[in-house]
Amino acid sequence: MKGSSLFDEAHIKLAFLGLRAEDLELVQNFFEREDGKVSISTFKDLKSAREAIIREEINSVVIDIFNIGERNAANFIKRIRESRRTSTVSFCLCGKETQLESLENLKSIPSDMRKRFRHYYKFALDARIEVVKKNALYVTDLFIADAVKVLAFDEYNTLIRAFREPVGLWDKYGQQLILACATIIAACITATAIYLSSSNTKGNQNSTPAADTNHSMQLMERKSDYLSVI
C-alpha cells in the first residue's frame, strides 16, 4: 500500500509449539493484539510445525523445548535457522524458570546450541501472572521488530541487486536505498529499546528474565544469512 511503513506491513504468524494444554490456555491470550498484527496457531509435533514454516505460514515460534524433548527441539531449531529458506524464523524458548536457568548446563542439548540459546528470547511460564502478561507483550514486540528487520533487509537486498543493472539507477532507487538502510537502523534501535525497557522492568520487579532479548547478538547471527545472498 502506497505510503505504508514496513511496520505497517509487518505481521506475526506465531506458532505455539509443544506447550501443555494448561500452559497454552494461560498464555495464548496475552500474545494477541488488538491491531491484528498477530495471528496464532498451535502445534504439538515438530514435523507439522516444520511443514508450516516451509509453507511460510509461520515466522515466529514460542516452543516448550522441555516438553518436546531438549535434544529433538534443539536439532529442530538448528535445522530451521541454518536453512537459507527458513533462517529468518524467530524463536522464543519457554518453560519453567528453573528449566530455563539450567539450559547452559543440559548435556542433552548439543554444546553449539547451548551457546546459541544464551541469546534467544526466553519466557517463564510459571512467573507471576502480571509478569507473564508483561513479558508476553515484550516478546511480541520483539517478534514484530524481527519482522520489520526482515522486510527491511529484503528491500535492501532487492535494491543492491538492482544497482548491478545498467547505469542511472541511483536516481531511480537512491531514495529507497537510503530509506531501507534507515529502517534497518530504526528496527535495531527499537529492539534495543525494548530490551532495555524489559531489563529495567525485570530489575525493578526482582524477577528472573523471562525474555532473554540480547537482540544485537541474534541480529549478528542472522546478518551473514542476508549478506551471503547479496
Short mmCIF file of C-alpha atoms in Angstrom, two decimals:
data_model
loop_
_atom_site.label_atom_id
_atom_site.label_comp_id
_atom_site.label_asym_id
_atom_site.label_seq_id
_atom_site.Cartn_x
_atom_site.Cartn_y
_atom_site.Cartn_z
CA MET A 1 0.00 0.00 0.00
CA LYS A 2 1.36 3.44 -1.01
CA GLY A 3 2.65 5.41 1.93
CA SER A 4 2.67 2.47 4.33
CA SER A 5 5.70 1.79 6.51
CA LEU A 6 7.45 -1.52 7.00
CA PHE A 7 5.98 -1.58 10.49
CA ASP A 8 2.51 -1.41 8.92
CA GLU A 9 3.41 -4.31 6.63
CA ALA A 10 4.91 -6.50 9.37
CA HIS A 11 2.69 -9.34 10.53
CA ILE A 12 3.49 -12.01 13.08
CA LYS A 13 2.45 -15.53 12.16
CA LEU A 14 3.02 -17.02 15.59
CA ALA A 15 3.07 -20.72 16.44
CA PHE A 16 2.91 -22.19 19.93
CA LEU A 17 4.81 -25.46 19.69
CA GLY A 18 4.75 -28.26 22.24
CA LEU A 19 3.07 -26.33 25.05
CA ARG A 20 0.94 -28.25 27.53
CA ALA A 21 -2.77 -27.51 27.32
CA GLU A 22 -2.84 -25.71 30.67
CA ASP A 23 0.16 -23.53 29.74
CA LEU A 24 -1.31 -22.71 26.35
CA GLU A 25 -4.58 -21.71 27.95
CA LEU A 26 -2.69 -19.42 30.33
CA VAL A 27 -0.52 -17.52 27.85
CA GLN A 28 -2.18 -17.55 24.44
CA ASN A 29 -4.48 -14.58 25.03
CA PHE A 30 -1.57 -12.48 26.25
CA PHE A 31 0.09 -12.69 22.81
CA GLU A 32 -2.96 -11.47 20.92
CA ARG A 33 -3.09 -7.83 19.82
CA GLU A 34 -5.96 -5.51 19.07
CA ASP A 35 -4.19 -4.17 15.97
CA GLY A 36 -4.41 -7.59 14.32
CA LYS A 37 -0.64 -7.85 13.84
CA VAL A 38 -0.50 -11.33 15.35
CA SER A 39 -2.17 -14.48 14.07
CA ILE A 40 -1.78 -17.57 16.25
CA SER A 41 -1.66 -21.29 15.53
CA THR A 42 -0.74 -24.24 17.73
CA PHE A 43 1.28 -27.38 17.03
CA LYS A 44 2.04 -30.44 19.11
CA ASP A 45 4.74 -32.03 16.96
CA LEU A 46 7.87 -30.84 15.17
CA LYS A 47 7.03 -32.34 11.78
CA SER A 48 3.79 -30.43 11.26
CA ALA A 49 5.38 -27.21 12.55
CA ARG A 50 8.31 -27.56 10.14
CA GLU A 51 5.96 -28.13 7.21
CA ALA A 52 4.01 -24.98 8.15
CA ILE A 53 7.26 -22.99 8.40
CA ILE A 54 8.34 -24.16 4.94
CA ARG A 55 4.93 -23.09 3.58
CA GLU A 56 5.66 -19.66 5.15
CA GLU A 57 2.64 -19.94 7.42
CA ILE A 58 4.85 -19.25 10.47
CA ASN A 59 7.55 -16.65 11.05
CA SER A 60 7.74 -16.77 14.88
CA VAL A 61 7.70 -19.69 17.30
CA VAL A 62 7.20 -20.00 21.06
CA ILE A 63 8.47 -23.50 21.84
CA ASP A 64 8.48 -25.54 25.04
CA ILE A 65 11.68 -27.46 24.39
CA PHE A 66 11.43 -29.28 27.71
CA ASN A 67 8.02 -30.75 26.94
CA ILE A 68 9.03 -31.74 23.41
CA GLY A 69 12.44 -33.05 24.44
CA GLU A 70 15.54 -30.90 24.66
CA ARG A 71 17.69 -32.66 22.04
CA ASN A 72 14.93 -33.02 19.45
CA ALA A 73 13.84 -29.43 19.93
CA ALA A 74 17.41 -28.11 19.70
CA ASN A 75 18.04 -30.05 16.48
CA PHE A 76 14.74 -28.78 15.08
CA ILE A 77 15.65 -25.15 15.81
CA LYS A 78 19.12 -25.61 14.37
CA ARG A 79 17.74 -27.12 11.19
CA ILE A 80 15.26 -24.26 10.73
CA ARG A 81 17.77 -21.50 11.50
CA GLU A 82 20.52 -22.94 9.29
CA SER A 83 18.32 -23.42 6.24
CA ARG A 84 18.56 -20.39 3.94
CA ARG A 85 14.88 -20.75 3.19
CA THR A 86 13.75 -20.53 6.82
CA SER A 87 16.66 -18.76 8.58
CA THR A 88 14.63 -15.65 9.48
CA VAL A 89 12.15 -17.51 11.71
CA SER A 90 12.34 -16.17 15.29
CA PHE A 91 12.23 -18.44 18.34
CA CYS A 92 11.31 -17.91 21.97
CA LEU A 93 12.14 -20.70 24.42
CA CYS A 94 9.56 -21.24 27.14
CA GLY A 95 9.42 -23.44 30.21
CA LYS A 96 9.64 -23.18 33.96
CA GLU A 97 12.02 -20.61 35.35
CA THR A 98 14.38 -23.23 36.79
CA GLN A 99 14.41 -25.11 33.48
CA LEU A 100 15.37 -22.01 31.52
CA GLU A 101 18.13 -21.23 34.01
CA SER A 102 19.56 -24.72 33.55
CA LEU A 103 19.78 -24.57 29.74
CA GLU A 104 23.52 -23.89 29.55
CA ASN A 105 24.30 -26.99 31.62
CA LEU A 106 21.99 -29.50 29.92
CA LYS A 107 24.12 -32.21 28.34
CA SER A 108 21.13 -33.39 26.30
CA ILE A 109 21.49 -30.23 24.19
CA PRO A 110 24.48 -30.04 21.79
CA SER A 111 27.08 -27.55 23.00
CA ASP A 112 26.78 -25.27 19.96
CA MET A 113 23.06 -24.89 20.58
CA ARG A 114 23.58 -24.25 24.31
CA LYS A 115 25.76 -21.30 23.32
CA ARG A 116 23.16 -20.03 20.87
CA PHE A 117 20.39 -20.33 23.42
CA ARG A 118 22.14 -17.75 25.61
CA HIS A 119 20.92 -15.12 23.16
CA TYR A 120 17.44 -16.48 22.47
CA TYR A 121 14.26 -14.97 23.84
CA LYS A 122 13.03 -16.82 26.91
CA PHE A 123 9.61 -16.90 28.54
CA ALA A 124 9.00 -18.31 32.02
CA LEU A 125 5.57 -19.95 32.20
CA ASP A 126 5.49 -20.10 36.00
CA ALA A 127 6.17 -16.42 36.71
CA ARG A 128 3.55 -14.27 38.43
CA ILE A 129 0.57 -13.67 36.18
CA GLU A 130 1.25 -9.94 35.80
CA VAL A 131 4.86 -10.73 34.84
CA VAL A 132 3.72 -13.36 32.32
CA LYS A 133 1.37 -10.84 30.75
CA LYS A 134 4.02 -8.12 30.53
CA ASN A 135 6.68 -10.44 29.15
CA ALA A 136 4.26 -11.73 26.51
CA LEU A 137 3.99 -8.14 25.32
CA TYR A 138 7.79 -7.76 25.24
CA VAL A 139 8.27 -10.96 23.25
CA THR A 140 5.53 -10.00 20.79
CA ASP A 141 7.13 -6.58 20.27
CA LEU A 142 10.48 -8.26 19.64
CA PHE A 143 8.91 -10.61 17.10
CA ILE A 144 7.46 -7.56 15.33
CA ALA A 145 10.89 -5.88 15.37
CA ASP A 146 12.30 -9.05 13.80
CA ALA A 147 9.65 -8.98 11.09
CA VAL A 148 10.39 -5.33 10.31
CA LYS A 149 14.11 -6.10 10.01
CA VAL A 150 13.41 -9.00 7.65
CA LEU A 151 11.31 -6.73 5.43
CA ALA A 152 13.99 -4.02 5.55
CA PHE A 153 16.80 -6.44 4.66
CA ASP A 154 14.71 -7.86 1.81
CA GLU A 155 14.14 -4.37 0.44
CA TYR A 156 17.82 -3.52 0.87
CA ASN A 157 18.94 -6.68 -0.95
CA THR A 158 16.49 -6.04 -3.77
CA LEU A 159 17.89 -2.56 -4.26
CA ILE A 160 21.51 -3.78 -4.08
CA ARG A 161 20.77 -6.28 -6.86
CA ALA A 162 19.11 -3.52 -8.86
CA PHE A 163 22.31 -1.47 -8.70
CA ARG A 164 24.06 -4.18 -10.68
CA GLU A 165 21.90 -3.27 -13.64
CA PRO A 166 22.91 -0.57 -16.16
CA VAL A 167 23.61 3.00 -15.03
CA GLY A 168 21.17 5.65 -13.90
CA LEU A 169 19.73 3.61 -11.05
CA TRP A 170 20.75 5.99 -8.28
CA ASP A 171 18.16 8.45 -9.48
CA LYS A 172 15.58 5.67 -9.58
CA TYR A 173 16.42 3.80 -6.38
CA GLY A 174 18.71 6.04 -4.33
CA GLN A 175 15.99 7.39 -2.05
CA GLN A 176 14.58 3.89 -1.49
CA LEU A 177 18.03 2.55 -0.61
CA ILE A 178 18.55 5.28 1.98
CA LEU A 179 15.07 4.57 3.38
CA ALA A 180 15.80 0.84 3.61
CA CYS A 181 19.08 1.46 5.46
CA ALA A 182 17.35 3.90 7.81
CA THR A 183 14.62 1.35 8.51
CA ILE A 184 17.17 -1.33 9.39
CA ILE A 185 18.84 1.06 11.84
CA ALA A 186 15.47 2.09 13.29
CA ALA A 187 14.44 -1.54 13.77
CA CYS A 188 17.70 -2.27 15.61
CA ILE A 189 17.17 0.76 17.84
CA THR A 190 13.59 -0.33 18.53
CA ALA A 191 14.71 -3.81 19.53
CA THR A 192 17.42 -2.37 21.78
CA ALA A 193 14.93 -0.01 23.42
CA ILE A 194 12.55 -2.89 24.10
CA TYR A 195 15.42 -4.91 25.55
CA LEU A 196 16.46 -2.07 27.87
CA SER A 197 12.87 -1.49 28.92
CA SER A 198 12.47 -5.20 29.60
CA SER A 199 15.70 -5.30 31.61
CA ASN A 200 14.74 -2.28 33.70
CA THR A 201 11.26 -3.59 34.44
CA LYS A 202 12.53 -7.02 35.36
CA GLY A 203 15.18 -5.46 37.57
CA ASN A 204 12.55 -3.42 39.39
CA GLN A 205 10.39 -6.49 39.90
CA ASN A 206 13.37 -8.52 41.06
CA SER A 207 12.28 -11.39 38.83
CA THR A 208 14.29 -13.76 36.65
CA PRO A 209 14.34 -12.72 32.97
CA ALA A 210 11.50 -14.35 31.09
CA ALA A 211 12.57 -12.88 27.76
CA ASP A 212 16.29 -13.06 27.05
CA THR A 213 16.48 -10.29 24.49
CA ASN A 214 20.12 -9.78 23.57
CA HIS A 215 18.82 -8.81 20.16
CA SER A 216 22.01 -7.39 18.74
CA MET A 217 23.67 -10.78 19.03
CA GLN A 218 20.75 -12.50 17.36
CA LEU A 219 20.82 -9.93 14.57
CA MET A 220 24.52 -10.59 14.01
CA GLU A 221 23.75 -14.32 13.82
CA ARG A 222 21.31 -13.60 11.02
CA LYS A 223 23.33 -10.94 9.23
CA SER A 224 25.52 -13.49 7.47
CA ASP A 225 22.42 -15.15 6.06
CA TYR A 226 21.35 -11.91 4.41
CA LEU A 227 24.75 -10.78 3.24
CA SER A 228 25.57 -14.12 1.69
CA VAL A 229 22.77 -13.77 -0.86
CA ILE A 230 23.55 -10.20 -1.98
#
